[in-house]
């Protein structure tokens, strides 16, 4: 399937709303509806069996809401949140979602959201200038993967250290790692992810990245050696 086509899932407890979103998806040339779920619990069970690029996710749902559902995702696809309440907008920003749609959804606004998702997909999959987008200090920032030296965990936040600056981002280590290519980045400690292409040297206790010593968990040494070997081959 072409990069210009996104496989979609709809998660909403309202059958009427699901029907409306499904119709918009089916009428869009760049979208394919793969599955729909009436709540987050059923989606948790079904999504691992689906190959999904984009989720249209309602925020206000029983048992677990949209934000709680996002927290459960490992390999997170793009997400467009849907809600009737504008006060969720700031919280949505913290979850690095692709867009935020207000009910009732009109086709023009829907198409704008899809365009954002398409552009983001192309950007993430570009081999020439691989990058991700992060939200830091109320700004959406483009970060080139080659510029990242390491990522440090700070409670509920991460500090991304690049060649030019450091960025504070609201995210877990596990969630953020899913956005990074596994052949280029590795978690070597409970609080550190490193760019394998920026490693200078290492021993049993530390990895030196661009002149700075990063702690290495004892059980990660063999895995690091294999990862560095694969990185040098590739």
PDB file of C-alpha atoms in Angstrom:
ATOM      1  CA  UNK A   1       0.000   0.000   0.000  1.00  0.00           C
ATOM      2  CA  UNK A   2       1.321   3.419  -0.957  1.00  0.00           C
ATOM      3  CA  UNK A   3       2.665   5.888   1.561  1.00  0.00           C
ATOM      4  CA  UNK A   4      -0.097   8.170   0.285  1.00  0.00           C
ATOM      5  CA  UNK A   5      -2.737   5.827   1.727  1.00  0.00           C
ATOM      6  CA  UNK A   6      -3.339   5.645   5.483  1.00  0.00           C
ATOM      7  CA  UNK A   7      -5.064   2.682   7.105  1.00  0.00           C
ATOM      8  CA  UNK A   8      -7.490   3.938   9.748  1.00  0.00           C
ATOM      9  CA  UNK A   9      -9.304   2.870  12.897  1.00  0.00           C
ATOM     10  CA  UNK A  10     -12.161   4.724  14.585  1.00  0.00           C
ATOM     11  CA  UNK A  11     -12.662   4.516  18.369  1.00  0.00           C
ATOM     12  CA  UNK A  12     -15.807   6.200  19.673  1.00  0.00           C
ATOM     13  CA  UNK A  13     -18.579   5.098  22.049  1.00  0.00           C
ATOM     14  CA  UNK A  14     -21.210   6.861  19.919  1.00  0.00           C
ATOM     15  CA  UNK A  15     -22.438   4.733  17.021  1.00  0.00           C
ATOM     16  CA  UNK A  16     -23.751   7.859  15.290  1.00  0.00           C
ATOM     17  CA  UNK A  17     -20.355   9.540  15.552  1.00  0.00           C
ATOM     18  CA  UNK A  18     -18.538   6.427  14.322  1.00  0.00           C
ATOM     19  CA  UNK A  19     -20.860   6.284  11.325  1.00  0.00           C
ATOM     20  CA  UNK A  20     -20.189   9.948  10.519  1.00  0.00           C
ATOM     21  CA  UNK A  21     -16.389   9.532  10.744  1.00  0.00           C
ATOM     22  CA  UNK A  22     -16.499   6.264   8.798  1.00  0.00           C
ATOM     23  CA  UNK A  23     -18.331   8.038   5.971  1.00  0.00           C
ATOM     24  CA  UNK A  24     -15.700  10.788   5.854  1.00  0.00           C
ATOM     25  CA  UNK A  25     -12.939   8.165   5.752  1.00  0.00           C
ATOM     26  CA  UNK A  26     -14.616   6.148   3.001  1.00  0.00           C
ATOM     27  CA  UNK A  27     -15.079   9.289   0.908  1.00  0.00           C
ATOM     28  CA  UNK A  28     -11.398  10.259   1.151  1.00  0.00           C
ATOM     29  CA  UNK A  29      -9.075   8.906  -1.541  1.00  0.00           C
ATOM     30  CA  UNK A  30      -6.083   8.680   0.810  1.00  0.00           C
ATOM     31  CA  UNK A  31      -7.802   6.755   3.621  1.00  0.00           C
ATOM     32  CA  UNK A  32      -8.871   3.148   4.106  1.00  0.00           C
ATOM     33  CA  UNK A  33     -11.098   2.148   7.032  1.00  0.00           C
ATOM     34  CA  UNK A  34      -9.734  -1.035   8.598  1.00  0.00           C
ATOM     35  CA  UNK A  35     -11.602  -1.269  11.907  1.00  0.00           C
ATOM     36  CA  UNK A  36     -13.873   0.498  14.378  1.00  0.00           C
ATOM     37  CA  UNK A  37     -14.341   0.074  18.124  1.00  0.00           C
ATOM     38  CA  UNK A  38     -16.973   1.310  20.550  1.00  0.00           C
ATOM     39  CA  UNK A  39     -14.566   1.757  23.464  1.00  0.00           C
ATOM     40  CA  UNK A  40     -10.898   1.690  24.432  1.00  0.00           C
ATOM     41  CA  UNK A  41     -11.041  -1.763  26.023  1.00  0.00           C
ATOM     42  CA  UNK A  42     -12.178  -3.435  22.806  1.00  0.00           C
ATOM     43  CA  UNK A  43      -9.653  -1.383  20.842  1.00  0.00           C
ATOM     44  CA  UNK A  44      -6.833  -2.582  23.108  1.00  0.00           C
ATOM     45  CA  UNK A  45      -7.722  -6.167  22.209  1.00  0.00           C
ATOM     46  CA  UNK A  46      -8.286  -5.598  18.497  1.00  0.00           C
ATOM     47  CA  UNK A  47      -5.682  -3.055  17.422  1.00  0.00           C
ATOM     48  CA  UNK A  48      -2.632  -5.340  17.852  1.00  0.00           C
ATOM     49  CA  UNK A  49      -4.138  -7.488  15.076  1.00  0.00           C
ATOM     50  CA  UNK A  50      -4.627  -4.499  12.769  1.00  0.00           C
ATOM     51  CA  UNK A  51      -2.012  -2.660  10.742  1.00  0.00           C
ATOM     52  CA  UNK A  52      -3.059   0.908  11.494  1.00  0.00           C
ATOM     53  CA  UNK A  53      -1.472   4.204  10.448  1.00  0.00           C
ATOM     54  CA  UNK A  54      -4.054   6.603  11.870  1.00  0.00           C
ATOM     55  CA  UNK A  55      -6.608   6.470  14.703  1.00  0.00           C
ATOM     56  CA  UNK A  56      -9.613   8.771  14.988  1.00  0.00           C
ATOM     57  CA  UNK A  57     -10.076   8.735  18.754  1.00  0.00           C
ATOM     58  CA  UNK A  58     -12.888  10.132  20.879  1.00  0.00           C
ATOM     59  CA  UNK A  59     -11.700  11.639  24.176  1.00  0.00           C
ATOM     60  CA  UNK A  60     -14.793  11.147  26.331  1.00  0.00           C
ATOM     61  CA  UNK A  61     -15.449   7.407  26.582  1.00  0.00           C
ATOM     62  CA  UNK A  62     -16.464   5.106  29.471  1.00  0.00           C
ATOM     63  CA  UNK A  63     -13.956   3.029  31.495  1.00  0.00           C
ATOM     64  CA  UNK A  64     -10.874   4.598  29.888  1.00  0.00           C
ATOM     65  CA  UNK A  65     -10.926   7.933  28.113  1.00  0.00           C
ATOM     66  CA  UNK A  66      -8.983   8.827  24.984  1.00  0.00           C
ATOM     67  CA  UNK A  67      -5.929  10.127  26.828  1.00  0.00           C
ATOM     68  CA  UNK A  68      -5.742   7.037  29.035  1.00  0.00           C
ATOM     69  CA  UNK A  69      -6.016   4.883  25.919  1.00  0.00           C
ATOM     70  CA  UNK A  70      -3.079   6.697  24.290  1.00  0.00           C
ATOM     71  CA  UNK A  71      -0.977   5.893  27.362  1.00  0.00           C
ATOM     72  CA  UNK A  72      -1.562   2.170  26.806  1.00  0.00           C
ATOM     73  CA  UNK A  73      -0.240   2.202  23.246  1.00  0.00           C
ATOM     74  CA  UNK A  74       3.218   0.816  22.568  1.00  0.00           C
ATOM     75  CA  UNK A  75       3.960   1.359  18.904  1.00  0.00           C
ATOM     76  CA  UNK A  76       1.755   4.430  18.546  1.00  0.00           C
ATOM     77  CA  UNK A  77       0.199   5.305  15.182  1.00  0.00           C
ATOM     78  CA  UNK A  78      -0.822   8.866  14.406  1.00  0.00           C
ATOM     79  CA  UNK A  79      -3.851  10.042  16.344  1.00  0.00           C
ATOM     80  CA  UNK A  80      -6.526  12.596  15.533  1.00  0.00           C
ATOM     81  CA  UNK A  81      -8.566  13.357  18.647  1.00  0.00           C
ATOM     82  CA  UNK A  82     -12.291  14.063  18.445  1.00  0.00           C
ATOM     83  CA  UNK A  83     -14.225  15.912  21.151  1.00  0.00           C
ATOM     84  CA  UNK A  84     -17.061  18.331  21.811  1.00  0.00           C
ATOM     85  CA  UNK A  85     -15.088  20.218  24.476  1.00  0.00           C
ATOM     86  CA  UNK A  86     -12.382  22.751  23.520  1.00  0.00           C
ATOM     87  CA  UNK A  87     -10.860  22.680  27.034  1.00  0.00           C
ATOM     88  CA  UNK A  88      -9.067  19.437  26.182  1.00  0.00           C
ATOM     89  CA  UNK A  89      -6.935  21.168  23.546  1.00  0.00           C
ATOM     90  CA  UNK A  90      -3.954  21.931  25.801  1.00  0.00           C
ATOM     91  CA  UNK A  91      -3.841  18.379  27.150  1.00  0.00           C
ATOM     92  CA  UNK A  92      -4.053  17.042  23.593  1.00  0.00           C
ATOM     93  CA  UNK A  93      -1.003  19.120  22.706  1.00  0.00           C
ATOM     94  CA  UNK A  94       1.006  17.301  25.392  1.00  0.00           C
ATOM     95  CA  UNK A  95       0.281  13.947  23.752  1.00  0.00           C
ATOM     96  CA  UNK A  96       1.760  15.000  20.404  1.00  0.00           C
ATOM     97  CA  UNK A  97      -1.382  14.101  18.480  1.00  0.00           C
ATOM     98  CA  UNK A  98      -1.610  14.936  14.797  1.00  0.00           C
ATOM     99  CA  UNK A  99      -4.735  17.059  15.160  1.00  0.00           C
ATOM    100  CA  UNK A 100      -7.746  17.894  17.312  1.00  0.00           C
ATOM    101  CA  UNK A 101     -11.227  17.903  15.776  1.00  0.00           C
ATOM    102  CA  UNK A 102     -14.294  19.499  17.326  1.00  0.00           C
ATOM    103  CA  UNK A 103     -17.744  17.921  16.958  1.00  0.00           C
ATOM    104  CA  UNK A 104     -19.695  18.200  14.725  1.00  0.00           C
ATOM    105  CA  UNK A 105     -16.960  17.541  12.160  1.00  0.00           C
ATOM    106  CA  UNK A 106     -17.299  19.144   8.740  1.00  0.00           C
ATOM    107  CA  UNK A 107     -15.607  17.651   5.676  1.00  0.00           C
ATOM    108  CA  UNK A 108     -13.329  20.646   5.066  1.00  0.00           C
ATOM    109  CA  UNK A 109     -11.853  20.545   8.568  1.00  0.00           C
ATOM    110  CA  UNK A 110     -11.592  16.751   8.359  1.00  0.00           C
ATOM    111  CA  UNK A 111      -9.625  16.983   5.104  1.00  0.00           C
ATOM    112  CA  UNK A 112      -7.223  19.485   6.694  1.00  0.00           C
ATOM    113  CA  UNK A 113      -6.494  16.972   9.468  1.00  0.00           C
ATOM    114  CA  UNK A 114      -5.873  14.214   6.953  1.00  0.00           C
ATOM    115  CA  UNK A 115      -3.412  16.420   5.070  1.00  0.00           C
ATOM    116  CA  UNK A 116      -1.485  16.941   8.317  1.00  0.00           C
ATOM    117  CA  UNK A 117      -1.331  13.185   8.816  1.00  0.00           C
ATOM    118  CA  UNK A 118      -0.144  12.600   5.247  1.00  0.00           C
ATOM    119  CA  UNK A 119       2.598  15.216   5.507  1.00  0.00           C
ATOM    120  CA  UNK A 120       3.701  13.797   8.836  1.00  0.00           C
ATOM    121  CA  UNK A 121       3.853  10.264   7.417  1.00  0.00           C
ATOM    122  CA  UNK A 122       6.003  11.381   4.506  1.00  0.00           C
ATOM    123  CA  UNK A 123       8.315  13.264   6.856  1.00  0.00           C
ATOM    124  CA  UNK A 124       8.845  10.359   9.251  1.00  0.00           C
ATOM    125  CA  UNK A 125       9.548   7.925   6.405  1.00  0.00           C
ATOM    126  CA  UNK A 126      11.931  10.127   4.471  1.00  0.00           C
ATOM    127  CA  UNK A 127      15.385   8.546   4.233  1.00  0.00           C
ATOM    128  CA  UNK A 128      17.061  11.780   3.218  1.00  0.00           C
ATOM    129  CA  UNK A 129      16.182  13.848   6.287  1.00  0.00           C
ATOM    130  CA  UNK A 130      14.656  11.558   8.891  1.00  0.00           C
ATOM    131  CA  UNK A 131      12.964  13.511  11.641  1.00  0.00           C
ATOM    132  CA  UNK A 132      10.247  13.536  14.259  1.00  0.00           C
ATOM    133  CA  UNK A 133       8.078  16.284  15.718  1.00  0.00           C
ATOM    134  CA  UNK A 134       8.008  17.011  19.444  1.00  0.00           C
ATOM    135  CA  UNK A 135       6.037  19.446  21.581  1.00  0.00           C
ATOM    136  CA  UNK A 136       8.215  21.570  23.864  1.00  0.00           C
ATOM    137  CA  UNK A 137       7.328  24.822  25.650  1.00  0.00           C
ATOM    138  CA  UNK A 138       4.038  25.113  23.746  1.00  0.00           C
ATOM    139  CA  UNK A 139       5.797  24.826  20.388  1.00  0.00           C
ATOM    140  CA  UNK A 140       5.802  22.034  17.818  1.00  0.00           C
ATOM    141  CA  UNK A 141       9.441  21.453  16.919  1.00  0.00           C
ATOM    142  CA  UNK A 142      10.991  19.435  14.105  1.00  0.00           C
ATOM    143  CA  UNK A 143      13.970  17.395  15.304  1.00  0.00           C
ATOM    144  CA  UNK A 144      16.308  15.666  12.864  1.00  0.00           C
ATOM    145  CA  UNK A 145      17.280  12.217  14.140  1.00  0.00           C
ATOM    146  CA  UNK A 146      20.911  12.622  13.139  1.00  0.00           C
ATOM    147  CA  UNK A 147      21.179  15.647  15.470  1.00  0.00           C
ATOM    148  CA  UNK A 148      19.998  13.794  18.591  1.00  0.00           C
ATOM    149  CA  UNK A 149      22.862  12.740  20.864  1.00  0.00           C
ATOM    150  CA  UNK A 150      20.894  11.191  23.708  1.00  0.00           C
ATOM    151  CA  UNK A 151      17.592  11.368  25.587  1.00  0.00           C
ATOM    152  CA  UNK A 152      17.430  11.553  29.374  1.00  0.00           C
ATOM    153  CA  UNK A 153      14.405  10.614  31.495  1.00  0.00           C
ATOM    154  CA  UNK A 154      13.337  13.193  34.096  1.00  0.00           C
ATOM    155  CA  UNK A 155      10.224  11.899  35.859  1.00  0.00           C
ATOM    156  CA  UNK A 156       7.223  12.571  33.614  1.00  0.00           C
ATOM    157  CA  UNK A 157       9.445  14.421  31.134  1.00  0.00           C
ATOM    158  CA  UNK A 158      12.297  13.675  28.764  1.00  0.00           C
ATOM    159  CA  UNK A 159      15.235  15.895  27.924  1.00  0.00           C
ATOM    160  CA  UNK A 160      16.318  15.525  24.298  1.00  0.00           C
ATOM    161  CA  UNK A 161      19.954  16.532  23.862  1.00  0.00           C
ATOM    162  CA  UNK A 162      20.839  17.609  20.313  1.00  0.00           C
ATOM    163  CA  UNK A 163      23.874  19.239  18.732  1.00  0.00           C
ATOM    164  CA  UNK A 164      22.393  22.705  19.157  1.00  0.00           C
ATOM    165  CA  UNK A 165      20.044  22.604  22.144  1.00  0.00           C
ATOM    166  CA  UNK A 166      18.109  20.554  24.691  1.00  0.00           C
ATOM    167  CA  UNK A 167      14.317  20.119  24.613  1.00  0.00           C
ATOM    168  CA  UNK A 168      11.998  19.199  27.465  1.00  0.00           C
ATOM    169  CA  UNK A 169       9.143  16.945  26.333  1.00  0.00           C
ATOM    170  CA  UNK A 170       6.232  15.369  28.228  1.00  0.00           C
ATOM    171  CA  UNK A 171       6.548  11.642  27.461  1.00  0.00           C
ATOM    172  CA  UNK A 172       7.587   8.292  28.868  1.00  0.00           C
ATOM    173  CA  UNK A 173      10.807   6.613  27.767  1.00  0.00           C
ATOM    174  CA  UNK A 174       8.885   3.602  26.444  1.00  0.00           C
ATOM    175  CA  UNK A 175       6.490   5.689  24.391  1.00  0.00           C
ATOM    176  CA  UNK A 176       9.165   7.956  22.938  1.00  0.00           C
ATOM    177  CA  UNK A 177      11.376   5.022  21.960  1.00  0.00           C
ATOM    178  CA  UNK A 178       8.646   3.737  19.629  1.00  0.00           C
ATOM    179  CA  UNK A 179       9.078   6.882  17.505  1.00  0.00           C
ATOM    180  CA  UNK A 180      12.777   6.162  16.933  1.00  0.00           C
ATOM    181  CA  UNK A 181      14.309   3.635  14.497  1.00  0.00           C
ATOM    182  CA  UNK A 182      15.504   0.689  16.576  1.00  0.00           C
ATOM    183  CA  UNK A 183      18.634   0.233  14.473  1.00  0.00           C
ATOM    184  CA  UNK A 184      19.785   3.772  15.353  1.00  0.00           C
ATOM    185  CA  UNK A 185      18.649   4.311  18.945  1.00  0.00           C
ATOM    186  CA  UNK A 186      18.872   2.135  22.055  1.00  0.00           C
ATOM    187  CA  UNK A 187      17.826   2.402  25.673  1.00  0.00           C
ATOM    188  CA  UNK A 188      20.991   1.585  27.611  1.00  0.00           C
ATOM    189  CA  UNK A 189      19.752   2.547  31.074  1.00  0.00           C
ATOM    190  CA  UNK A 190      16.377   3.142  32.752  1.00  0.00           C
ATOM    191  CA  UNK A 191      16.956   6.879  32.269  1.00  0.00           C
ATOM    192  CA  UNK A 192      18.883   7.067  28.988  1.00  0.00           C
ATOM    193  CA  UNK A 193      18.376   6.435  25.272  1.00  0.00           C
ATOM    194  CA  UNK A 194      21.381   7.003  23.017  1.00  0.00           C
ATOM    195  CA  UNK A 195      21.974   7.564  19.318  1.00  0.00           C
ATOM    196  CA  UNK A 196      24.123   4.590  18.310  1.00  0.00           C
ATOM    197  CA  UNK A 197      25.669   6.614  15.488  1.00  0.00           C
ATOM    198  CA  UNK A 198      27.057   9.134  17.977  1.00  0.00           C
ATOM    199  CA  UNK A 199      28.901   6.695  20.275  1.00  0.00           C
ATOM    200  CA  UNK A 200      32.640   7.359  20.687  1.00  0.00           C
ATOM    201  CA  UNK A 201      33.585   4.474  22.988  1.00  0.00           C
ATOM    202  CA  UNK A 202      32.220   2.403  25.870  1.00  0.00           C
ATOM    203  CA  UNK A 203      33.183   0.152  28.765  1.00  0.00           C
ATOM    204  CA  UNK A 204      31.227  -1.980  31.224  1.00  0.00           C
ATOM    205  CA  UNK A 205      29.908   1.068  33.090  1.00  0.00           C
ATOM    206  CA  UNK A 206      29.616   3.970  30.669  1.00  0.00           C
ATOM    207  CA  UNK A 207      28.998   4.864  27.058  1.00  0.00           C
ATOM    208  CA  UNK A 208      30.747   7.961  25.785  1.00  0.00           C
ATOM    209  CA  UNK A 209      28.535   9.965  23.429  1.00  0.00           C
ATOM    210  CA  UNK A 210      30.046  13.082  21.888  1.00  0.00           C
ATOM    211  CA  UNK A 211      32.496  13.362  24.773  1.00  0.00           C
ATOM    212  CA  UNK A 212      29.921  12.870  27.557  1.00  0.00           C
ATOM    213  CA  UNK A 213      29.731   9.742  29.745  1.00  0.00           C
ATOM    214  CA  UNK A 214      26.289   8.101  29.900  1.00  0.00           C
ATOM    215  CA  UNK A 215      25.666   5.314  32.474  1.00  0.00           C
ATOM    216  CA  UNK A 216      25.289   1.818  31.011  1.00  0.00           C
ATOM    217  CA  UNK A 217      23.177  -0.821  32.765  1.00  0.00           C
ATOM    218  CA  UNK A 218      25.199  -3.972  33.353  1.00  0.00           C
ATOM    219  CA  UNK A 219      22.717  -6.250  31.571  1.00  0.00           C
ATOM    220  CA  UNK A 220      22.721  -3.993  28.488  1.00  0.00           C
ATOM    221  CA  UNK A 221      26.416  -4.341  27.582  1.00  0.00           C
ATOM    222  CA  UNK A 222      26.071  -7.387  25.290  1.00  0.00           C
ATOM    223  CA  UNK A 223      22.990  -5.914  23.621  1.00  0.00           C
ATOM    224  CA  UNK A 224      24.885  -2.656  23.060  1.00  0.00           C
ATOM    225  CA  UNK A 225      27.811  -4.449  21.434  1.00  0.00           C
ATOM    226  CA  UNK A 226      25.455  -6.232  19.022  1.00  0.00           C
ATOM    227  CA  UNK A 227      23.589  -3.009  18.242  1.00  0.00           C
ATOM    228  CA  UNK A 228      26.800  -1.106  17.531  1.00  0.00           C
ATOM    229  CA  UNK A 229      28.008  -3.901  15.266  1.00  0.00           C
ATOM    230  CA  UNK A 230      24.743  -3.871  13.322  1.00  0.00           C
ATOM    231  CA  UNK A 231      24.840  -0.075  13.084  1.00  0.00           C
ATOM    232  CA  UNK A 232      28.356  -0.146  11.637  1.00  0.00           C
ATOM    233  CA  UNK A 233      27.371  -2.804   9.087  1.00  0.00           C
ATOM    234  CA  UNK A 234      24.308  -0.866   7.984  1.00  0.00           C
TER     235      UNK A 234
END
